[in-house]
Short mmCIF file of C-alpha atoms in Angstrom, two decimals:
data_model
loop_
_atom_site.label_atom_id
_atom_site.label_comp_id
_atom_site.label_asym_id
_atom_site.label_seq_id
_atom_site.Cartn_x
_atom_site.Cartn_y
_atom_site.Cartn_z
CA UNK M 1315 -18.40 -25.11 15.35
CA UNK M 1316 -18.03 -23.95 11.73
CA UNK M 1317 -15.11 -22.70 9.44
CA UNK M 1318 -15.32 -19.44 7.52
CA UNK M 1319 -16.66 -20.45 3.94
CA UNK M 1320 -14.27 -20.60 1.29
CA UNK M 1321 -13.27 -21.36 -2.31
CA UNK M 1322 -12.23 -25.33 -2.60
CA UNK M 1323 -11.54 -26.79 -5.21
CA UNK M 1324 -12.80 -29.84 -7.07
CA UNK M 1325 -11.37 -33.10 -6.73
CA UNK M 1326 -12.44 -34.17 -9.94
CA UNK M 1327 -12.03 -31.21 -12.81
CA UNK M 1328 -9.84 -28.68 -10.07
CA UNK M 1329 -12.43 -26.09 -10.63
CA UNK M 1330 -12.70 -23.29 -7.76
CA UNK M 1331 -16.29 -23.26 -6.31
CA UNK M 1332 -18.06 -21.78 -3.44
CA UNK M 1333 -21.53 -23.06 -4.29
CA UNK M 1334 -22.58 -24.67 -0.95
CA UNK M 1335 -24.32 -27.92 -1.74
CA UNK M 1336 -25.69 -28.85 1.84
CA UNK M 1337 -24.55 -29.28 5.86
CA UNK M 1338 -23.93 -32.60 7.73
CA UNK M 1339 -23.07 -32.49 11.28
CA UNK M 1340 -21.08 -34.81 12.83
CA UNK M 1341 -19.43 -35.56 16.25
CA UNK M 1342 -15.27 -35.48 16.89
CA UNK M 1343 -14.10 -37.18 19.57
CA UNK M 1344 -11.55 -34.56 21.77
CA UNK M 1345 -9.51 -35.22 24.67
CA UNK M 1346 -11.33 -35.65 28.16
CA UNK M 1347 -11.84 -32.50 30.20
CA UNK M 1348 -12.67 -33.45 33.81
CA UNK M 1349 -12.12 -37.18 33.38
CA UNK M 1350 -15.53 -37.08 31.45
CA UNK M 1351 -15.64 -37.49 27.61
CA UNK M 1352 -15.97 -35.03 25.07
CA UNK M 1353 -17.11 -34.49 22.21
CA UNK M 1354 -17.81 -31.44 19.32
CA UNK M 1355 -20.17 -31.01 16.82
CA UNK M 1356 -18.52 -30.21 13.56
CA UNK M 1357 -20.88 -28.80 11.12
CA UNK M 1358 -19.32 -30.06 7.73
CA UNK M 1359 -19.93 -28.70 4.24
CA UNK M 1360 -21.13 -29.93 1.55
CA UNK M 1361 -20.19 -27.89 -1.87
CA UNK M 1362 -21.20 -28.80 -5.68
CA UNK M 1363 -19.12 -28.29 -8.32
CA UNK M 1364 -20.27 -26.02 -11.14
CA UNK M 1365 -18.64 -27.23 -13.96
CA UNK M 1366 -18.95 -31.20 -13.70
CA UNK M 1367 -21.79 -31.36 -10.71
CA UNK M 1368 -19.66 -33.52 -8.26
CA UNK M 1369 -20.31 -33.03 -4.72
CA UNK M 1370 -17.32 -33.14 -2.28
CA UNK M 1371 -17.09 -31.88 1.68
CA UNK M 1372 -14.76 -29.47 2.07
CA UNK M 1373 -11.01 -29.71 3.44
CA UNK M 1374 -10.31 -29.58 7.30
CA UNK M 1375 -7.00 -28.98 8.86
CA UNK M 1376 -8.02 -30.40 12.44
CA UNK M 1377 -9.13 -33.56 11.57
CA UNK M 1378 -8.24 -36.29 8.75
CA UNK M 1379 -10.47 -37.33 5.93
CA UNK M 1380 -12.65 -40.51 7.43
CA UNK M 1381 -11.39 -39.96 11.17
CA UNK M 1382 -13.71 -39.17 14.05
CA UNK M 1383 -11.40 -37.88 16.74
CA UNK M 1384 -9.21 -34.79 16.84
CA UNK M 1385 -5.19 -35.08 16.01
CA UNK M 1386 -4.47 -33.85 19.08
CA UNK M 1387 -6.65 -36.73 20.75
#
């Protein structure tokens, strides 16, 4: 599972990039399906700013920033 890449923005200088830094994968916690857990593996961006070289992960709608589980969960 994987958005569509994008231009974000950079926290620090608010310059629009779409220069892909690296991928981190990690695992969101959804709601059970068959009384078993489940889980998704979110593969997360990683993009670099050109102008200032800061390297942020990019914005998701379906989960909060530092939160492991889905908002519907």
């Amino acid at each position: 599972m994987s958005k569509p890449v994008s231009p974000h923005k950079c926290p620090v200088c608010k310059t629009e990039t779409k220069k892909i830094h690296d991928y981190r994968y990690q695992r969101i916690k959804d709601i059970p399906y068959l009384n078993k857990p489940l889980h998704l593996l979110y593969r997360k961006r990683r993009y670099k700013c050109i102008k200032c070289d800061k390297k942020f992960y990019e914005t998701a709608d379906f989960i909060g920033k530092y939160q492991r589980s889905l908002h519907r969960f």
